[in-house]
Amino acid sequence: MGVGGFNQEQQPMKLSNEKVCEMIKQTRSELSDEEFDVNASLRGIGLDSLDIMAVLYLVQEQTGVEVPDEEINNLDTIAKIVEYVNSR
Amino acid sequence: MYGIERIASYIPEEQLEIGPLAEAVSADPEFVRTKLGVTRLPVLDSELDTSDLAVAALNRLMAGDSVARDEIGCLIVCTQNPDGEGLPHTSALVQAKAGLPSSVAAFDISLGCSGYVYGIAAVTGFLDATGMEKGVLITADPYSKIVNRNDRDTALLFGDAATATLVSRNGPWKMIASDFGTDGAGAENLVKRDGQLSMNGRQVFNFTLSRVPDQIRKVVADAELRLDDIQVFVLHQGSRYIVESIGRRLGVPAARVPVAIEETGNTVSSSIPLILETVLESKNNKHIVISGFGVGLSWGSAVLTRNSSQ
């Protein structure tokens, strides 16, 4: 287990846009009926800084890919999150 | 078997409104109120020290007829912001200021937001080992001493408060299951540097969600109970967001996971007993979970059960 308890030795899981959309809806249930533009900014679709933190937690937990703090500002769309994780 | 008998608390009268504090760090006050859950932060009078905060809570505990000064066998103060430079231990100063007898065994515990759960286990174990009848656990960790009001990560979150918990041989609320953990590799995410608090909120959030829900499930199972058997989950009030996030992960109704941070902010080791103070009084409650997590990184959870014969 790494710091924060993520198992970084597990086989990384491929991430999809649909999976990240599910994570967003899981984090913000009031957005459950929304269709998200995967290239729109996360702030633009209604997430605040805490929501983004929570979504990235789910990404790390479910894929085993750690997202360093210094990457947070770069990963500001669904598509960029998917691309980052799948390139690890 | 020893148990919690009663809790008293003290919240300083001086309060900082969140609006001006948020403006000072260019934060949205509405975000702070709705997501962090904070509207005002009590602060210790700058002329007073940690021991004064502790004594104020202790005096309220002894204001009733539940305990006399000469009945207190041990006194534990949980703080990481002690009087002066930390030597002597703050509990010794509390003993003198409160007029407790010199027969008292007084010592400090250095823990942050997990401190109440550890502290209850410590005072219970100390009483059991010595055969003493009654002990008091005080939480008093005034972060106003170390918060930089220009630091957006911490300036809007922490408030000052103190609590005093009476533990006795006949105390009705027994700790029937507990679990503890430490991960010093993550210590840098919540530390004091150059006299000021520094926090990596994201990493503390990640640590909490990865450790705490599983630990709560474990202690409930160890107590041979189900989550549905727990009337109230009293979680450390790190922020409204983290409390609600843990509650969702556990899958329990929000009504059973109280959020009580609005008027006090995050009061570190005092946040759990501030809620417990009223929760323990309700006759409808039989099984309660307490869970603290933070500085260390450190975490602890326990099940408290009311002795049905009391």
Short mmCIF file of C-alpha atoms in Angstrom, two decimals:
data_model
loop_
_atom_site.label_atom_id
_atom_site.label_comp_id
_atom_site.label_asym_id
_atom_site.label_seq_id
_atom_site.Cartn_x
_atom_site.Cartn_y
_atom_site.Cartn_z
CA MET A 1 0.00 0.00 0.00
CA GLY A 2 1.23 3.48 -0.80
CA VAL A 3 0.60 6.60 1.23
CA GLY A 4 -3.14 7.09 1.39
CA GLY A 5 -3.74 3.38 1.16
CA PHE A 6 -3.83 2.91 -2.62
CA ASN A 7 -2.58 -0.40 -3.83
CA GLN A 8 -0.07 0.67 -6.43
CA GLU A 9 1.03 -2.89 -7.12
CA GLN A 10 -2.27 -3.91 -8.67
CA GLN A 11 -2.57 -4.20 -12.43
CA PRO A 12 -3.68 -0.75 -13.71
CA MET A 13 -7.26 -0.78 -15.01
CA LYS A 14 -8.04 0.96 -18.30
CA LEU A 15 -10.20 4.01 -17.77
CA SER A 16 -12.99 5.20 -20.08
CA ASN A 17 -14.84 8.48 -20.46
CA GLU A 18 -18.01 6.69 -19.39
CA LYS A 19 -16.36 5.47 -16.21
CA VAL A 20 -15.25 8.98 -15.26
CA CYS A 21 -18.77 10.27 -15.97
CA GLU A 22 -20.09 7.63 -13.54
CA MET A 23 -17.60 8.78 -10.92
CA ILE A 24 -18.74 12.39 -11.35
CA LYS A 25 -22.37 11.36 -10.91
CA GLN A 26 -21.42 9.28 -7.90
CA THR A 27 -19.74 12.36 -6.41
CA ARG A 28 -22.51 14.81 -7.31
CA SER A 29 -25.79 12.91 -7.40
CA GLU A 30 -27.72 16.02 -8.52
CA LEU A 31 -25.84 15.77 -11.84
CA SER A 32 -27.00 12.19 -12.43
CA ASP A 33 -29.18 13.07 -15.42
CA GLU A 34 -26.56 15.24 -17.13
CA GLU A 35 -24.68 14.40 -20.32
CA PHE A 36 -21.11 15.62 -20.00
CA ASP A 37 -18.90 16.99 -22.76
CA VAL A 38 -15.66 15.09 -22.13
CA ASN A 39 -13.66 18.05 -23.40
CA ALA A 40 -15.43 20.65 -21.25
CA SER A 41 -13.69 21.87 -18.13
CA LEU A 42 -14.63 20.08 -14.93
CA ARG A 43 -15.42 23.46 -13.36
CA GLY A 44 -17.63 24.24 -16.34
CA ILE A 45 -19.77 21.16 -15.80
CA GLY A 46 -20.37 22.19 -12.20
CA LEU A 47 -17.63 20.61 -10.11
CA ASP A 48 -15.79 22.61 -7.47
CA SER A 49 -12.34 21.93 -6.07
CA LEU A 50 -13.59 19.42 -3.47
CA ASP A 51 -15.63 17.53 -6.07
CA ILE A 52 -12.61 17.28 -8.37
CA MET A 53 -10.56 15.97 -5.47
CA ALA A 54 -13.21 13.34 -4.78
CA VAL A 55 -13.46 12.28 -8.43
CA LEU A 56 -9.68 11.90 -8.64
CA TYR A 57 -9.78 9.83 -5.48
CA LEU A 58 -12.19 7.43 -7.18
CA VAL A 59 -9.95 7.37 -10.26
CA GLN A 60 -6.96 6.41 -8.13
CA GLU A 61 -8.88 3.89 -6.10
CA GLN A 62 -10.42 2.11 -9.06
CA THR A 63 -7.43 2.16 -11.42
CA GLY A 64 -4.50 1.93 -9.00
CA VAL A 65 -2.86 4.86 -10.85
CA GLU A 66 -1.72 7.60 -8.50
CA VAL A 67 -2.36 11.17 -9.67
CA PRO A 68 0.33 13.44 -8.15
CA ASP A 69 -0.71 16.82 -6.74
CA GLU A 70 1.30 18.64 -9.41
CA GLU A 71 -0.85 17.10 -12.17
CA ILE A 72 -4.18 18.24 -10.75
CA ASN A 73 -4.37 21.56 -12.58
CA ASN A 74 -3.52 19.89 -15.89
CA LEU A 75 -6.26 17.27 -15.59
CA ASP A 76 -9.16 19.67 -16.00
CA THR A 77 -11.38 17.66 -18.38
CA ILE A 78 -12.74 14.13 -18.42
CA ALA A 79 -10.75 13.36 -21.57
CA LYS A 80 -7.48 14.51 -20.03
CA ILE A 81 -8.01 12.37 -16.94
CA VAL A 82 -8.65 9.31 -19.10
CA GLU A 83 -5.64 10.01 -21.28
CA TYR A 84 -3.36 10.51 -18.27
CA VAL A 85 -4.41 7.35 -16.48
CA ASN A 86 -4.29 5.14 -19.57
CA SER A 87 -0.79 6.37 -20.41
CA ARG A 88 0.66 5.26 -17.05
CA MET B 1 -15.41 -2.52 32.99
CA TYR B 2 -14.86 1.21 32.80
CA GLY B 3 -16.96 3.50 30.67
CA ILE B 4 -17.81 7.07 29.81
CA GLU B 5 -20.05 8.69 32.40
CA ARG B 6 -20.40 12.28 31.29
CA ILE B 7 -18.95 14.93 28.97
CA ALA B 8 -18.76 18.71 29.37
CA SER B 9 -17.40 21.28 26.95
CA TYR B 10 -16.28 24.85 26.64
CA ILE B 11 -16.36 26.99 23.49
CA PRO B 12 -14.67 30.41 23.68
CA GLU B 13 -16.98 33.40 23.41
CA GLU B 14 -14.82 35.23 20.89
CA GLN B 15 -15.92 34.18 17.39
CA LEU B 16 -14.52 35.01 13.97
CA GLU B 17 -17.14 35.32 11.20
CA ILE B 18 -16.23 33.33 8.10
CA GLY B 19 -17.10 36.11 5.63
CA PRO B 20 -14.17 38.42 6.37
CA LEU B 21 -11.82 35.46 6.86
CA ALA B 22 -12.77 34.10 3.42
CA GLU B 23 -12.36 37.48 1.76
CA ALA B 24 -8.88 37.80 3.23
CA VAL B 25 -7.75 34.68 1.35
CA SER B 26 -9.89 35.32 -1.76
CA ALA B 27 -12.19 32.37 -1.03
CA ASP B 28 -15.91 32.23 -1.76
CA PRO B 29 -17.74 32.51 1.61
CA GLU B 30 -20.69 30.54 0.22
CA PHE B 31 -18.40 27.66 -0.74
CA VAL B 32 -16.95 27.69 2.77
CA ARG B 33 -20.40 27.66 4.35
CA THR B 34 -21.92 24.98 2.14
CA LYS B 35 -19.01 22.64 1.41
CA LEU B 36 -16.67 23.05 4.37
CA GLY B 37 -19.74 23.73 6.52
CA VAL B 38 -18.26 26.57 8.56
CA THR B 39 -19.89 29.92 9.39
CA ARG B 40 -17.82 31.01 12.37
CA LEU B 41 -14.72 29.99 14.28
CA PRO B 42 -14.33 30.37 18.04
CA VAL B 43 -10.88 31.52 19.12
CA LEU B 44 -9.13 31.42 22.44
CA ASP B 45 -8.52 34.81 24.02
CA SER B 46 -4.92 35.72 23.19
CA GLU B 47 -4.20 36.33 26.89
CA LEU B 48 -5.21 32.77 27.78
CA ASP B 49 -3.40 29.52 27.13
CA THR B 50 -4.27 25.91 26.43
CA SER B 51 -4.48 25.02 30.12
CA ASP B 52 -7.08 27.78 30.64
CA LEU B 53 -9.21 26.31 27.86
CA ALA B 54 -8.84 22.88 29.45
CA VAL B 55 -9.72 24.13 32.93
CA ALA B 56 -12.85 25.86 31.60
CA ALA B 57 -14.13 22.50 30.28
CA LEU B 58 -13.07 20.67 33.44
CA ASN B 59 -14.89 23.20 35.65
CA ARG B 60 -18.08 22.60 33.68
CA LEU B 61 -17.69 18.85 34.16
CA MET B 62 -17.35 19.32 37.90
CA ALA B 63 -20.15 21.89 38.12
CA GLY B 64 -22.68 19.11 38.54
CA ASP B 65 -22.60 16.59 41.37
CA SER B 66 -21.20 13.73 39.28
CA VAL B 67 -17.62 14.09 40.48
CA ALA B 68 -15.68 15.87 43.23
CA ARG B 69 -12.11 17.05 42.79
CA ASP B 70 -10.71 14.49 45.20
CA GLU B 71 -12.39 11.65 43.30
CA ILE B 72 -10.33 12.18 40.16
CA GLY B 73 -7.54 9.63 40.02
CA CYS B 74 -6.01 10.46 36.67
CA LEU B 75 -6.07 13.41 34.31
CA ILE B 76 -5.08 13.14 30.66
CA VAL B 77 -4.83 16.19 28.41
CA CYS B 78 -4.82 15.54 24.66
CA THR B 79 -3.10 18.41 22.87
CA GLN B 80 -0.39 19.24 20.36
CA ASN B 81 -0.50 22.92 21.24
CA PRO B 82 0.54 22.82 24.89
CA ASP B 83 1.17 25.78 27.18
CA GLY B 84 4.43 27.61 26.66
CA GLU B 85 6.99 25.42 24.98
CA GLY B 86 5.47 22.11 26.03
CA LEU B 87 7.59 21.55 29.12
CA PRO B 88 6.10 20.95 31.63
CA HIS B 89 3.16 18.95 30.39
CA THR B 90 -0.06 20.95 30.22
CA SER B 91 -1.94 18.44 32.39
CA ALA B 92 0.29 19.38 35.34
CA LEU B 93 -0.68 23.02 34.89
CA VAL B 94 -4.35 22.04 34.64
CA GLN B 95 -4.05 20.06 37.88
CA ALA B 96 -2.78 23.15 39.70
CA LYS B 97 -5.16 25.68 38.09
CA ALA B 98 -8.19 23.46 38.70
CA GLY B 99 -7.23 22.78 42.30
CA LEU B 100 -7.06 19.02 41.88
CA PRO B 101 -5.30 17.06 44.62
CA SER B 102 -1.61 16.24 44.23
CA SER B 103 -2.52 12.54 44.25
CA VAL B 104 -3.69 12.93 40.64
CA ALA B 105 -1.75 11.08 37.95
CA ALA B 106 -1.54 13.70 35.19
CA PHE B 107 -0.05 13.28 31.74
CA ASP B 108 -0.47 14.54 28.20
CA ILE B 109 -1.15 12.66 25.00
CA SER B 110 0.22 14.14 21.77
CA LEU B 111 -2.35 13.40 19.10
CA GLY B 112 -4.52 15.48 16.79
CA CYS B 113 -7.88 14.59 15.33
CA SER B 114 -7.67 10.89 16.28
CA GLY B 115 -6.88 11.83 19.89
CA TYR B 116 -10.29 11.34 21.47
CA VAL B 117 -10.60 7.69 20.46
CA TYR B 118 -7.03 6.97 21.54
CA GLY B 119 -7.57 8.99 24.70
CA ILE B 120 -10.65 7.06 25.79
CA ALA B 121 -8.74 3.80 25.33
CA ALA B 122 -5.80 5.27 27.26
CA VAL B 123 -7.77 6.57 30.24
CA THR B 124 -9.80 3.36 30.43
CA GLY B 125 -6.64 1.26 30.34
CA PHE B 126 -4.88 3.43 32.93
CA LEU B 127 -7.81 3.16 35.33
CA ASP B 128 -7.97 -0.58 34.82
CA ALA B 129 -4.23 -1.01 35.38
CA THR B 130 -4.19 1.05 38.57
CA GLY B 131 -7.56 0.20 40.05
CA MET B 132 -8.51 3.88 40.26
CA GLU B 133 -12.20 4.68 40.23
CA LYS B 134 -12.41 7.80 38.04
CA GLY B 135 -10.38 9.61 35.44
CA VAL B 136 -10.83 12.61 33.16
CA LEU B 137 -9.80 12.98 29.54
CA ILE B 138 -9.51 16.58 28.39
CA THR B 139 -9.20 17.61 24.75
CA ALA B 140 -7.83 21.11 24.22
CA ASP B 141 -5.92 21.86 21.04
CA PRO B 142 -6.30 25.54 20.12
CA TYR B 143 -5.12 25.71 16.51
CA SER B 144 -5.59 29.50 16.58
CA LYS B 145 -2.07 29.47 18.03
CA ILE B 146 -0.63 28.05 14.80
CA VAL B 147 -3.05 28.93 11.99
CA ASN B 148 -1.81 31.49 9.49
CA ARG B 149 -4.88 33.58 8.58
CA ASN B 150 -3.36 34.14 5.14
CA ASP B 151 -3.17 30.42 4.38
CA ARG B 152 -6.23 29.45 2.34
CA ASP B 153 -5.81 25.75 3.17
CA THR B 154 -6.22 26.17 6.92
CA ALA B 155 -7.45 29.69 7.77
CA LEU B 156 -11.15 28.88 7.25
CA LEU B 157 -11.35 25.52 8.93
CA PHE B 158 -10.09 25.32 12.49
CA GLY B 159 -11.80 26.56 15.65
CA ASP B 160 -10.88 26.39 19.33
CA ALA B 161 -12.79 24.37 21.93
CA ALA B 162 -12.16 22.05 24.85
CA THR B 163 -13.99 19.07 26.30
CA ALA B 164 -13.72 17.05 29.50
CA THR B 165 -14.90 13.44 29.64
CA LEU B 166 -15.44 11.62 32.91
CA VAL B 167 -14.60 7.92 32.75
CA SER B 168 -15.46 5.74 35.73
CA ARG B 169 -15.80 2.14 36.81
CA ASN B 170 -19.58 2.45 36.55
CA GLY B 171 -19.70 4.68 33.48
CA PRO B 172 -22.52 3.39 31.25
CA TRP B 173 -20.87 3.82 27.84
CA LYS B 174 -18.35 1.01 27.33
CA MET B 175 -15.88 0.76 24.48
CA ILE B 176 -16.63 -2.76 23.28
CA ALA B 177 -14.54 -2.78 20.09
CA SER B 178 -11.77 -0.57 18.78
CA ASP B 179 -9.14 -0.37 16.06
CA PHE B 180 -6.22 1.99 15.55
CA GLY B 181 -3.74 2.83 12.81
CA THR B 182 -0.73 4.99 12.00
CA ASP B 183 1.03 5.89 8.76
CA GLY B 184 3.94 8.19 9.47
CA ALA B 185 4.93 8.09 5.80
CA GLY B 186 2.12 10.58 5.25
CA ALA B 187 3.04 12.82 8.19
CA GLU B 188 4.14 15.72 6.01
CA ASN B 189 0.57 16.22 4.83
CA LEU B 190 -0.44 17.74 8.17
CA VAL B 191 2.39 19.34 10.12
CA LYS B 192 3.56 22.44 11.94
CA ARG B 193 6.39 24.16 10.08
CA ASP B 194 8.14 27.27 11.38
CA GLY B 195 5.43 27.62 13.98
CA GLN B 196 2.53 27.45 11.52
CA LEU B 197 0.12 24.75 10.45
CA SER B 198 0.56 23.31 6.96
CA MET B 199 -1.98 20.95 5.41
CA ASN B 200 -2.26 19.13 2.08
CA GLY B 201 -6.04 18.85 2.06
CA ARG B 202 -6.19 16.51 -0.91
CA GLN B 203 -3.81 13.97 0.60
CA VAL B 204 -5.57 14.12 3.96
CA PHE B 205 -8.88 13.54 2.16
CA ASN B 206 -7.42 10.58 0.24
CA PHE B 207 -5.97 9.07 3.40
CA THR B 208 -9.26 9.45 5.23
CA LEU B 209 -11.42 7.82 2.59
CA SER B 210 -8.95 4.98 2.10
CA ARG B 211 -8.73 4.12 5.80
CA VAL B 212 -11.73 5.25 7.81
CA PRO B 213 -14.81 3.59 6.22
CA ASP B 214 -13.10 0.18 6.25
CA GLN B 215 -12.00 0.67 9.85
CA ILE B 216 -15.54 1.57 10.91
CA ARG B 217 -16.90 -1.54 9.22
CA LYS B 218 -14.24 -3.58 11.03
CA VAL B 219 -15.03 -2.32 14.54
CA VAL B 220 -18.76 -2.77 13.98
CA ALA B 221 -18.14 -6.36 12.85
CA ASP B 222 -15.76 -6.94 15.77
CA ALA B 223 -18.55 -5.82 18.09
CA GLU B 224 -20.77 -8.45 16.43
CA LEU B 225 -23.09 -5.72 15.20
CA ARG B 226 -24.26 -4.51 11.79
CA LEU B 227 -24.10 -0.93 10.52
CA ASP B 228 -27.89 -0.85 10.91
CA ASP B 229 -27.49 -1.48 14.64
CA ILE B 230 -25.55 1.77 15.11
CA GLN B 231 -27.81 4.70 15.98
CA VAL B 232 -25.20 7.44 15.48
CA PHE B 233 -21.84 7.59 13.71
CA VAL B 234 -19.90 10.35 15.44
CA LEU B 235 -17.09 11.21 13.05
CA HIS B 236 -14.32 13.73 13.50
CA GLN B 237 -15.61 16.95 11.95
CA GLY B 238 -12.74 17.56 9.54
CA SER B 239 -15.16 19.35 7.23
CA ARG B 240 -18.78 18.89 6.17
CA TYR B 241 -17.50 17.41 2.92
CA ILE B 242 -15.40 14.68 4.49
CA VAL B 243 -18.07 13.71 7.02
CA GLU B 244 -20.68 13.40 4.27
CA SER B 245 -18.23 11.53 2.03
CA ILE B 246 -17.56 8.93 4.73
CA GLY B 247 -21.28 8.59 5.42
CA ARG B 248 -21.99 7.95 1.72
CA ARG B 249 -19.22 5.34 1.57
CA LEU B 250 -20.70 3.55 4.55
CA GLY B 251 -24.12 3.66 2.90
CA VAL B 252 -25.88 4.79 6.05
CA PRO B 253 -28.58 7.50 6.18
CA ALA B 254 -27.19 11.01 6.53
CA ALA B 255 -29.41 11.55 9.57
CA ARG B 256 -27.26 9.06 11.49
CA VAL B 257 -24.01 10.82 10.61
CA PRO B 258 -24.26 14.23 12.28
CA VAL B 259 -22.48 17.26 10.89
CA ALA B 260 -21.78 19.81 13.61
CA ILE B 261 -19.07 22.06 12.32
CA GLU B 262 -21.02 25.22 11.47
CA GLU B 263 -20.59 27.07 14.75
CA THR B 264 -17.21 25.72 15.79
CA GLY B 265 -15.15 24.71 12.77
CA ASN B 266 -12.84 21.73 13.03
CA THR B 267 -11.92 21.58 16.72
CA VAL B 268 -9.38 18.75 16.27
CA SER B 269 -9.63 16.20 19.13
CA SER B 270 -12.64 18.04 20.61
CA SER B 271 -14.96 17.53 17.63
CA ILE B 272 -16.09 14.01 18.58
CA PRO B 273 -16.84 14.70 22.27
CA LEU B 274 -18.63 17.96 21.37
CA ILE B 275 -21.19 15.84 19.51
CA LEU B 276 -21.10 12.94 21.96
CA GLU B 277 -22.00 15.29 24.81
CA THR B 278 -25.62 15.31 23.64
CA VAL B 279 -25.71 11.98 21.79
CA LEU B 280 -24.87 10.05 24.98
CA GLU B 281 -27.78 11.67 26.81
CA SER B 282 -30.40 10.31 24.41
CA LYS B 283 -32.13 7.23 25.81
CA ASN B 284 -32.78 6.06 22.23
CA ASN B 285 -29.10 5.48 21.60
CA LYS B 286 -27.53 2.15 22.52
CA HIS B 287 -24.69 1.66 20.04
CA ILE B 288 -22.53 4.52 18.79
CA VAL B 289 -19.46 4.60 16.57
CA ILE B 290 -16.75 7.17 17.14
CA SER B 291 -14.00 7.72 14.58
CA GLY B 292 -11.11 10.17 14.52
CA PHE B 293 -8.47 10.70 11.82
CA GLY B 294 -5.79 13.22 10.97
CA VAL B 295 -2.35 14.33 12.18
CA GLY B 296 0.20 11.51 12.06
CA LEU B 297 -1.28 10.28 9.95
CA SER B 298 -3.30 8.55 12.63
CA TRP B 299 -6.75 7.05 12.82
CA GLY B 300 -8.89 5.27 15.38
CA SER B 301 -12.46 4.02 15.54
CA ALA B 302 -14.51 2.38 18.27
CA VAL B 303 -17.97 1.17 19.17
CA LEU B 304 -19.47 2.55 22.38
CA THR B 305 -22.35 0.59 23.86
CA ARG B 306 -24.62 1.64 26.71
CA ASN B 307 -24.64 -0.84 29.57
CA SER B 308 -28.25 -1.97 29.59
CA SER B 309 -28.33 -2.27 33.38
CA GLN B 310 -27.52 1.42 33.82
#
